[in-house]
Amino acid sequence: MAMAQILLPSCPSSSPRGAPHPLHSSAVSAAPTAALSFSGRRRRSLCRKGSPVGLVLRCSLSSSESPSSYPPAAADVVELPLFPLPLVLFPGAILPLQIFEFRYRMMMHTLLETDLRFGVVFSDAGSVAGVGCVGEVVKHERLVDDRFFLICKGQERFRITRLVRTKPYLVAEVAWLEDRPPPPGTAGAEGEEDLEALASEVERNMKDVIRISNRLNGKADKDGAAAAAADLRRGLFPTPFSFFVGSTFEGAPREQQTLLELEDTGARLRRERDTLRNTLNYLTAASAVKDAFPSSPSSPPAT
């Protein structure tokens, strides 16, 4: 499925510290691989040499739980190496990565000999979220100096129950996280119908956001028509579709983390619907201003 990036005109608190505003030109033009490569100041601040213990385990801002309130280890708890990143990975999403740092190169050598799976957890301001998503390596290439280029795909979600070790990289016990079934009284055809209606409404809002964004960016009318006719769901059921929608919310990782942690498909779709509506209202107002105050034509050259 082609990725449609939704740039949210959200408040500054929805973006990580130091990140460009979602509507800033650098946020629009930045290539995904550049944001995911571990190089420069951002890499050093997240992965300081010899200080993985400096990454404090936390629940994300969306949760009232603390690490000490996590459920005790159960039979289905497994150990998983963790990769803190300044982004949120969703089930089904594709994640390109370049591995530079020595400890994560060590991790890759281990993964390539085992099951190719590791945990991606959102990291910001020296702490990591308590809920993440498994990334499975579907393609890899070893580069010069033993660096790696990876293509990963998001799989199941997990909740960290206990840190096992912090060196040379983080390893944690995790329990799998799944959406809860609909509450009593909504199960069966009615509950499924409500989720289908929500998913269809979210898809319509996404199309409207893409259409108006194209118009504001000066793209041809045919792009708007193509957006209106696009099948964004591609046959996805409501739950995987809700993850796909969350993965398109470019520039708002804390909001994405909130969506990742929700254990109710309906609640996730409703939150995405409301976010898209707010974005649509913002873009509609911006479009009206643009129509009311069009750019003046260039002045003719002096003779």
mmCIF file with all atom_site columns, C-alpha atoms in Angstrom, residues 27-201:
data_model
loop_
_atom_site.group_PDB
_atom_site.id
_atom_site.type_symbol
_atom_site.label_atom_id
_atom_site.label_alt_id
_atom_site.label_comp_id
_atom_site.label_asym_id
_atom_site.label_entity_id
_atom_site.label_seq_id
_atom_site.pdbx_PDB_ins_code
_atom_site.Cartn_x
_atom_site.Cartn_y
_atom_site.Cartn_z
_atom_site.occupancy
_atom_site.B_iso_or_equiv
_atom_site.pdbx_formal_charge
_atom_site.auth_seq_id
_atom_site.auth_comp_id
_atom_site.auth_asym_id
_atom_site.auth_atom_id
_atom_site.pdbx_PDB_model_num
ATOM 1   C CA . ALA A 1 27  ? 9.222   18.485  7.563  1.00 0.00 ? 27  ALA A CA 1
ATOM 2   C CA . VAL A 1 28  ? 7.488   18.108  4.219  1.00 0.00 ? 28  VAL A CA 1
ATOM 3   C CA . SER A 1 29  ? 10.596  17.635  2.128  1.00 0.00 ? 29  SER A CA 1
ATOM 4   C CA . ALA A 1 30  ? 12.679  15.461  4.458  1.00 0.00 ? 30  ALA A CA 1
ATOM 5   C CA . ALA A 1 31  ? 13.160  11.934  3.136  1.00 0.00 ? 31  ALA A CA 1
ATOM 6   C CA . PRO A 1 32  ? 12.117  9.167   5.554  1.00 0.00 ? 32  PRO A CA 1
ATOM 7   C CA . THR A 1 33  ? 15.497  7.457   5.389  1.00 0.00 ? 33  THR A CA 1
ATOM 8   C CA . ALA A 1 34  ? 17.225  10.655  6.491  1.00 0.00 ? 34  ALA A CA 1
ATOM 9   C CA . ALA A 1 35  ? 15.046  10.823  9.578  1.00 0.00 ? 35  ALA A CA 1
ATOM 10  C CA . LEU A 1 36  ? 15.766  7.210   10.430 1.00 0.00 ? 36  LEU A CA 1
ATOM 11  C CA . SER A 1 37  ? 19.521  7.154   9.894  1.00 0.00 ? 37  SER A CA 1
ATOM 12  C CA . PHE A 1 38  ? 21.581  7.204   13.070 1.00 0.00 ? 38  PHE A CA 1
ATOM 13  C CA . SER A 1 39  ? 24.053  9.957   12.396 1.00 0.00 ? 39  SER A CA 1
ATOM 14  C CA . GLY A 1 40  ? 24.831  13.408  13.699 1.00 0.00 ? 40  GLY A CA 1
ATOM 15  C CA . ARG A 1 41  ? 23.680  15.129  16.879 1.00 0.00 ? 41  ARG A CA 1
ATOM 16  C CA . ARG A 1 42  ? 20.332  13.335  17.151 1.00 0.00 ? 42  ARG A CA 1
ATOM 17  C CA . ARG A 1 43  ? 21.997  9.911   17.152 1.00 0.00 ? 43  ARG A CA 1
ATOM 18  C CA . ARG A 1 44  ? 24.496  10.954  19.809 1.00 0.00 ? 44  ARG A CA 1
ATOM 19  C CA . SER A 1 45  ? 21.778  12.340  22.068 1.00 0.00 ? 45  SER A CA 1
ATOM 20  C CA . LEU A 1 46  ? 19.738  9.122   21.834 1.00 0.00 ? 46  LEU A CA 1
ATOM 21  C CA . CYS A 1 47  ? 22.569  6.598   21.977 1.00 0.00 ? 47  CYS A CA 1
ATOM 22  C CA . ARG A 1 48  ? 25.378  8.070   24.056 1.00 0.00 ? 48  ARG A CA 1
ATOM 23  C CA . LYS A 1 49  ? 28.445  5.898   24.237 1.00 0.00 ? 49  LYS A CA 1
ATOM 24  C CA . GLY A 1 50  ? 28.285  3.552   27.183 1.00 0.00 ? 50  GLY A CA 1
ATOM 25  C CA . SER A 1 51  ? 25.034  4.997   28.544 1.00 0.00 ? 51  SER A CA 1
ATOM 26  C CA . PRO A 1 52  ? 22.053  2.902   27.441 1.00 0.00 ? 52  PRO A CA 1
ATOM 27  C CA . VAL A 1 53  ? 21.037  2.978   31.113 1.00 0.00 ? 53  VAL A CA 1
ATOM 28  C CA . GLY A 1 54  ? 20.402  6.684   30.558 1.00 0.00 ? 54  GLY A CA 1
ATOM 29  C CA . LEU A 1 55  ? 17.297  5.709   28.616 1.00 0.00 ? 55  LEU A CA 1
ATOM 30  C CA . VAL A 1 56  ? 14.632  5.766   31.313 1.00 0.00 ? 56  VAL A CA 1
ATOM 31  C CA . LEU A 1 57  ? 11.726  3.377   30.846 1.00 0.00 ? 57  LEU A CA 1
ATOM 32  C CA . ARG A 1 58  ? 8.455   5.232   30.928 1.00 0.00 ? 58  ARG A CA 1
ATOM 33  C CA . CYS A 1 59  ? 4.877   4.974   29.814 1.00 0.00 ? 59  CYS A CA 1
ATOM 34  C CA . SER A 1 60  ? 4.070   7.407   27.066 1.00 0.00 ? 60  SER A CA 1
ATOM 35  C CA . LEU A 1 61  ? 2.140   10.582  27.779 1.00 0.00 ? 61  LEU A CA 1
ATOM 36  C CA . SER A 1 62  ? -1.113  8.876   26.867 1.00 0.00 ? 62  SER A CA 1
ATOM 37  C CA . SER A 1 63  ? -1.068  6.397   29.726 1.00 0.00 ? 63  SER A CA 1
ATOM 38  C CA . SER A 1 64  ? -1.685  6.756   33.446 1.00 0.00 ? 64  SER A CA 1
ATOM 39  C CA . GLU A 1 65  ? 0.333   3.642   34.201 1.00 0.00 ? 65  GLU A CA 1
ATOM 40  C CA . SER A 1 66  ? 3.880   3.577   35.511 1.00 0.00 ? 66  SER A CA 1
ATOM 41  C CA . PRO A 1 67  ? 6.498   0.892   34.828 1.00 0.00 ? 67  PRO A CA 1
ATOM 42  C CA . SER A 1 68  ? 5.937   -0.525  38.302 1.00 0.00 ? 68  SER A CA 1
ATOM 43  C CA . SER A 1 69  ? 2.242   -1.042  37.515 1.00 0.00 ? 69  SER A CA 1
ATOM 44  C CA . TYR A 1 70  ? 2.898   -3.337  34.555 1.00 0.00 ? 70  TYR A CA 1
ATOM 45  C CA . PRO A 1 71  ? 1.418   -6.815  34.989 1.00 0.00 ? 71  PRO A CA 1
ATOM 46  C CA . PRO A 1 72  ? 3.769   -9.507  36.311 1.00 0.00 ? 72  PRO A CA 1
ATOM 47  C CA . ALA A 1 73  ? 5.581   -11.760 33.858 1.00 0.00 ? 73  ALA A CA 1
ATOM 48  C CA . ALA A 1 74  ? 3.347   -14.416 32.346 1.00 0.00 ? 74  ALA A CA 1
ATOM 49  C CA . ALA A 1 75  ? 3.933   -17.606 30.404 1.00 0.00 ? 75  ALA A CA 1
ATOM 50  C CA . ASP A 1 76  ? 3.715   -15.765 27.070 1.00 0.00 ? 76  ASP A CA 1
ATOM 51  C CA . VAL A 1 77  ? 6.329   -13.156 28.054 1.00 0.00 ? 77  VAL A CA 1
ATOM 52  C CA . VAL A 1 78  ? 9.409   -13.288 25.835 1.00 0.00 ? 78  VAL A CA 1
ATOM 53  C CA . GLU A 1 79  ? 12.755  -11.512 25.723 1.00 0.00 ? 79  GLU A CA 1
ATOM 54  C CA . LEU A 1 80  ? 13.245  -8.994  22.932 1.00 0.00 ? 80  LEU A CA 1
ATOM 55  C CA . PRO A 1 81  ? 16.162  -6.702  22.023 1.00 0.00 ? 81  PRO A CA 1
ATOM 56  C CA . LEU A 1 82  ? 15.008  -3.077  21.898 1.00 0.00 ? 82  LEU A CA 1
ATOM 57  C CA . PHE A 1 83  ? 15.921  -0.315  19.487 1.00 0.00 ? 83  PHE A CA 1
ATOM 58  C CA . PRO A 1 84  ? 14.977  3.169   20.808 1.00 0.00 ? 84  PRO A CA 1
ATOM 59  C CA . LEU A 1 85  ? 14.097  5.534   17.950 1.00 0.00 ? 85  LEU A CA 1
ATOM 60  C CA . PRO A 1 86  ? 12.611  9.045   17.687 1.00 0.00 ? 86  PRO A CA 1
ATOM 61  C CA . LEU A 1 87  ? 9.593   7.619   15.859 1.00 0.00 ? 87  LEU A CA 1
ATOM 62  C CA . VAL A 1 88  ? 6.672   5.221   16.275 1.00 0.00 ? 88  VAL A CA 1
ATOM 63  C CA . LEU A 1 89  ? 6.396   1.998   14.295 1.00 0.00 ? 89  LEU A CA 1
ATOM 64  C CA . PHE A 1 90  ? 2.933   0.552   13.634 1.00 0.00 ? 90  PHE A CA 1
ATOM 65  C CA . PRO A 1 91  ? 1.950   -3.002  12.680 1.00 0.00 ? 91  PRO A CA 1
ATOM 66  C CA . GLY A 1 92  ? 2.128   -3.316  8.902  1.00 0.00 ? 92  GLY A CA 1
ATOM 67  C CA . ALA A 1 93  ? 4.271   -0.201  8.386  1.00 0.00 ? 93  ALA A CA 1
ATOM 68  C CA . ILE A 1 94  ? 7.581   -0.298  6.508  1.00 0.00 ? 94  ILE A CA 1
ATOM 69  C CA . LEU A 1 95  ? 10.671  1.113   8.220  1.00 0.00 ? 95  LEU A CA 1
ATOM 70  C CA . PRO A 1 96  ? 14.023  1.704   6.454  1.00 0.00 ? 96  PRO A CA 1
ATOM 71  C CA . LEU A 1 97  ? 17.049  1.924   8.779  1.00 0.00 ? 97  LEU A CA 1
ATOM 72  C CA . GLN A 1 98  ? 20.777  2.385   8.548  1.00 0.00 ? 98  GLN A CA 1
ATOM 73  C CA . ILE A 1 99  ? 22.686  0.853   11.453 1.00 0.00 ? 99  ILE A CA 1
ATOM 74  C CA . PHE A 1 100 ? 25.818  2.793   12.374 1.00 0.00 ? 100 PHE A CA 1
ATOM 75  C CA . GLU A 1 101 ? 26.564  2.360   16.058 1.00 0.00 ? 101 GLU A CA 1
ATOM 76  C CA . PHE A 1 102 ? 28.702  -0.566  17.220 1.00 0.00 ? 102 PHE A CA 1
ATOM 77  C CA . ARG A 1 103 ? 26.271  -2.016  19.774 1.00 0.00 ? 103 ARG A CA 1
ATOM 78  C CA . TYR A 1 104 ? 23.427  -2.077  17.257 1.00 0.00 ? 104 TYR A CA 1
ATOM 79  C CA . ARG A 1 105 ? 25.687  -3.662  14.689 1.00 0.00 ? 105 ARG A CA 1
ATOM 80  C CA . MET A 1 106 ? 26.303  -6.340  17.335 1.00 0.00 ? 106 MET A CA 1
ATOM 81  C CA . MET A 1 107 ? 22.547  -6.674  17.724 1.00 0.00 ? 107 MET A CA 1
ATOM 82  C CA . MET A 1 108 ? 22.134  -7.096  13.982 1.00 0.00 ? 108 MET A CA 1
ATOM 83  C CA . HIS A 1 109 ? 24.707  -9.892  13.831 1.00 0.00 ? 109 HIS A CA 1
ATOM 84  C CA . THR A 1 110 ? 22.718  -11.716 16.513 1.00 0.00 ? 110 THR A CA 1
ATOM 85  C CA . LEU A 1 111 ? 19.369  -11.089 14.817 1.00 0.00 ? 111 LEU A CA 1
ATOM 86  C CA . LEU A 1 112 ? 20.592  -12.331 11.451 1.00 0.00 ? 112 LEU A CA 1
ATOM 87  C CA . GLU A 1 113 ? 21.438  -15.643 13.097 1.00 0.00 ? 113 GLU A CA 1
ATOM 88  C CA . THR A 1 114 ? 18.080  -15.946 14.889 1.00 0.00 ? 114 THR A CA 1
ATOM 89  C CA . ASP A 1 115 ? 14.579  -14.753 14.037 1.00 0.00 ? 115 ASP A CA 1
ATOM 90  C CA . LEU A 1 116 ? 15.244  -11.247 12.595 1.00 0.00 ? 116 LEU A CA 1
ATOM 91  C CA . ARG A 1 117 ? 12.905  -9.556  15.078 1.00 0.00 ? 117 ARG A CA 1
ATOM 92  C CA . PHE A 1 118 ? 13.533  -6.680  17.480 1.00 0.00 ? 118 PHE A CA 1
ATOM 93  C CA . GLY A 1 119 ? 11.423  -4.165  19.354 1.00 0.00 ? 119 GLY A CA 1
ATOM 94  C CA . VAL A 1 120 ? 11.098  -0.559  18.183 1.00 0.00 ? 120 VAL A CA 1
ATOM 95  C CA . VAL A 1 121 ? 10.250  1.835   21.026 1.00 0.00 ? 121 VAL A CA 1
ATOM 96  C CA . PHE A 1 122 ? 9.662   5.582   20.800 1.00 0.00 ? 122 PHE A CA 1
ATOM 97  C CA . SER A 1 123 ? 12.413  7.546   22.559 1.00 0.00 ? 123 SER A CA 1
ATOM 98  C CA . ASP A 1 124 ? 12.379  11.238  23.388 1.00 0.00 ? 124 ASP A CA 1
ATOM 99  C CA . ALA A 1 125 ? 14.273  13.354  25.914 1.00 0.00 ? 125 ALA A CA 1
ATOM 100 C CA . GLY A 1 126 ? 16.231  10.387  27.237 1.00 0.00 ? 126 GLY A CA 1
ATOM 101 C CA . SER A 1 127 ? 13.355  8.041   27.990 1.00 0.00 ? 127 SER A CA 1
ATOM 102 C CA . VAL A 1 128 ? 11.650  5.214   26.139 1.00 0.00 ? 128 VAL A CA 1
ATOM 103 C CA . ALA A 1 129 ? 7.951   4.405   25.939 1.00 0.00 ? 129 ALA A CA 1
ATOM 104 C CA . GLY A 1 130 ? 6.554   1.341   27.668 1.00 0.00 ? 130 GLY A CA 1
ATOM 105 C CA . VAL A 1 131 ? 4.716   0.129   24.554 1.00 0.00 ? 131 VAL A CA 1
ATOM 106 C CA . GLY A 1 132 ? 6.349   -0.595  21.214 1.00 0.00 ? 132 GLY A CA 1
ATOM 107 C CA . CYS A 1 133 ? 6.074   -2.636  18.044 1.00 0.00 ? 133 CYS A CA 1
ATOM 108 C CA . VAL A 1 134 ? 8.109   -5.547  16.736 1.00 0.00 ? 134 VAL A CA 1
ATOM 109 C CA . GLY A 1 135 ? 10.138  -4.786  13.635 1.00 0.00 ? 135 GLY A CA 1
ATOM 110 C CA . GLU A 1 136 ? 10.947  -7.798  11.458 1.00 0.00 ? 136 GLU A CA 1
ATOM 111 C CA . VAL A 1 137 ? 13.869  -7.531  9.039  1.00 0.00 ? 137 VAL A CA 1
ATOM 112 C CA . VAL A 1 138 ? 12.517  -8.382  5.588  1.00 0.00 ? 138 VAL A CA 1
ATOM 113 C CA . LYS A 1 139 ? 15.574  -7.218  3.639  1.00 0.00 ? 139 LYS A CA 1
ATOM 114 C CA . HIS A 1 140 ? 19.104  -6.318  4.652  1.00 0.00 ? 140 HIS A CA 1
ATOM 115 C CA . GLU A 1 141 ? 22.376  -5.291  3.075  1.00 0.00 ? 141 GLU A CA 1
ATOM 116 C CA . ARG A 1 142 ? 25.757  -5.129  4.754  1.00 0.00 ? 142 ARG A CA 1
ATOM 117 C CA . LEU A 1 143 ? 27.544  -1.909  3.851  1.00 0.00 ? 143 LEU A CA 1
ATOM 118 C CA . VAL A 1 144 ? 31.171  -0.865  4.222  1.00 0.00 ? 144 VAL A CA 1
ATOM 119 C CA . ASP A 1 145 ? 32.614  -0.689  7.751  1.00 0.00 ? 145 ASP A CA 1
ATOM 120 C CA . ASP A 1 146 ? 30.144  -3.377  8.837  1.00 0.00 ? 146 ASP A CA 1
ATOM 121 C CA . ARG A 1 147 ? 27.191  -0.997  8.687  1.00 0.00 ? 147 ARG A CA 1
ATOM 122 C CA . PHE A 1 148 ? 23.763  -2.328  7.725  1.00 0.00 ? 148 PHE A CA 1
ATOM 123 C CA . PHE A 1 149 ? 20.876  -1.069  5.645  1.00 0.00 ? 149 PHE A CA 1
ATOM 124 C CA . LEU A 1 150 ? 17.574  -2.660  6.662  1.00 0.00 ? 150 LEU A CA 1
ATOM 125 C CA . ILE A 1 151 ? 14.009  -2.775  5.473  1.00 0.00 ? 151 ILE A CA 1
ATOM 126 C CA . CYS A 1 152 ? 11.779  -3.733  8.398  1.00 0.00 ? 152 CYS A CA 1
ATOM 127 C CA . LYS A 1 153 ? 8.058   -4.341  8.694  1.00 0.00 ? 153 LYS A CA 1
ATOM 128 C CA . GLY A 1 154 ? 5.982   -3.704  11.793 1.00 0.00 ? 154 GLY A CA 1
ATOM 129 C CA . GLN A 1 155 ? 4.461   -6.791  13.356 1.00 0.00 ? 155 GLN A CA 1
ATOM 130 C CA . GLU A 1 156 ? 2.732   -7.258  16.720 1.00 0.00 ? 156 GLU A CA 1
ATOM 131 C CA . ARG A 1 157 ? 2.672   -4.697  19.534 1.00 0.00 ? 157 ARG A CA 1
ATOM 132 C CA . PHE A 1 158 ? 4.146   -5.364  22.953 1.00 0.00 ? 158 PHE A CA 1
ATOM 133 C CA . ARG A 1 159 ? 4.302   -3.917  26.458 1.00 0.00 ? 159 ARG A CA 1
ATOM 134 C CA . ILE A 1 160 ? 7.596   -3.919  28.349 1.00 0.00 ? 160 ILE A CA 1
ATOM 135 C CA . THR A 1 161 ? 7.272   -5.833  31.607 1.00 0.00 ? 161 THR A CA 1
ATOM 136 C CA . ARG A 1 162 ? 10.896  -5.826  32.772 1.00 0.00 ? 162 ARG A CA 1
ATOM 137 C CA . LEU A 1 163 ? 14.311  -4.687  31.589 1.00 0.00 ? 163 LEU A CA 1
ATOM 138 C CA . VAL A 1 164 ? 16.625  -7.697  31.424 1.00 0.00 ? 164 VAL A CA 1
ATOM 139 C CA . ARG A 1 165 ? 19.844  -5.842  30.624 1.00 0.00 ? 165 ARG A CA 1
ATOM 140 C CA . THR A 1 166 ? 21.047  -2.524  29.268 1.00 0.00 ? 166 THR A CA 1
ATOM 141 C CA . LYS A 1 167 ? 24.453  -3.429  27.778 1.00 0.00 ? 167 LYS A CA 1
ATOM 142 C CA . PRO A 1 168 ? 25.592  -3.703  25.086 1.00 0.00 ? 168 PRO A CA 1
ATOM 143 C CA . TYR A 1 169 ? 22.007  -2.876  24.072 1.00 0.00 ? 169 TYR A CA 1
ATOM 144 C CA . LEU A 1 170 ? 18.610  -2.931  25.736 1.00 0.00 ? 170 LEU A CA 1
ATOM 145 C CA . VAL A 1 171 ? 16.887  -6.281  26.180 1.00 0.00 ? 171 VAL A CA 1
ATOM 146 C CA . ALA A 1 172 ? 13.495  -6.528  27.857 1.00 0.00 ? 172 ALA A CA 1
ATOM 147 C CA . GLU A 1 173 ? 10.821  -9.016  28.757 1.00 0.00 ? 173 GLU A CA 1
ATOM 148 C CA . VAL A 1 174 ? 7.701   -8.087  26.821 1.00 0.00 ? 174 VAL A CA 1
ATOM 149 C CA . ALA A 1 175 ? 4.094   -9.216  26.754 1.00 0.00 ? 175 ALA A CA 1
ATOM 150 C CA . TRP A 1 176 ? 2.088   -9.093  23.527 1.00 0.00 ? 176 TRP A CA 1
ATOM 151 C CA . LEU A 1 177 ? -0.570  -6.410  23.257 1.00 0.00 ? 177 LEU A CA 1
ATOM 152 C CA . GLU A 1 178 ? -3.803  -6.896  21.317 1.00 0.00 ? 178 GLU A CA 1
ATOM 153 C CA . ASP A 1 179 ? -6.990  -4.888  20.947 1.00 0.00 ? 179 ASP A CA 1
ATOM 154 C CA . ARG A 1 180 ? -9.742  -5.947  23.308 1.00 0.00 ? 180 ARG A CA 1
ATOM 155 C CA . PRO A 1 181 ? -12.963 -7.349  21.818 1.00 0.00 ? 181 PRO A CA 1
ATOM 156 C CA . PRO A 1 182 ? -15.980 -4.998  21.680 1.00 0.00 ? 182 PRO A CA 1
ATOM 157 C CA . PRO A 1 183 ? -17.758 -4.537  25.045 1.00 0.00 ? 183 PRO A CA 1
ATOM 158 C CA . PRO A 1 184 ? -20.894 -6.582  25.812 1.00 0.00 ? 184 PRO A CA 1
ATOM 159 C CA . GLY A 1 185 ? -23.882 -5.452  23.781 1.00 0.00 ? 185 GLY A CA 1
ATOM 160 C CA . THR A 1 186 ? -21.839 -4.460  20.718 1.00 0.00 ? 186 THR A CA 1
ATOM 161 C CA . ALA A 1 187 ? -20.442 -7.853  19.745 1.00 0.00 ? 187 ALA A CA 1
ATOM 162 C CA . GLY A 1 188 ? -21.516 -9.545  16.566 1.00 0.00 ? 188 GLY A CA 1
ATOM 163 C CA . ALA A 1 189 ? -22.874 -7.841  13.487 1.00 0.00 ? 189 ALA A CA 1
ATOM 164 C CA . GLU A 1 190 ? -23.704 -4.559  15.229 1.00 0.00 ? 190 GLU A CA 1
ATOM 165 C CA . GLY A 1 191 ? -20.188 -4.078  16.610 1.00 0.00 ? 191 GLY A CA 1
ATOM 166 C CA . GLU A 1 192 ? -18.603 -5.024  13.310 1.00 0.00 ? 192 GLU A CA 1
ATOM 167 C CA . GLU A 1 193 ? -20.933 -2.652  11.490 1.00 0.00 ? 193 GLU A CA 1
ATOM 168 C CA . ASP A 1 194 ? -19.995 0.221   13.829 1.00 0.00 ? 194 ASP A CA 1
ATOM 169 C CA . LEU A 1 195 ? -16.289 -0.364  13.206 1.00 0.00 ? 195 LEU A CA 1
ATOM 170 C CA . GLU A 1 196 ? -16.872 -0.576  9.461  1.00 0.00 ? 196 GLU A CA 1
ATOM 171 C CA . ALA A 1 197 ? -18.793 2.709   9.553  1.00 0.00 ? 197 ALA A CA 1
ATOM 172 C CA . LEU A 1 198 ? -16.010 4.347   11.564 1.00 0.00 ? 198 LEU A CA 1
ATOM 173 C CA . ALA A 1 199 ? -13.346 3.055   9.196  1.00 0.00 ? 199 ALA A CA 1
ATOM 174 C CA . SER A 1 200 ? -15.286 4.336   6.168  1.00 0.00 ? 200 SER A CA 1
ATOM 175 C CA . GLU A 1 201 ? -15.690 7.752   7.817  1.00 0.00 ? 201 GLU A CA 1
#
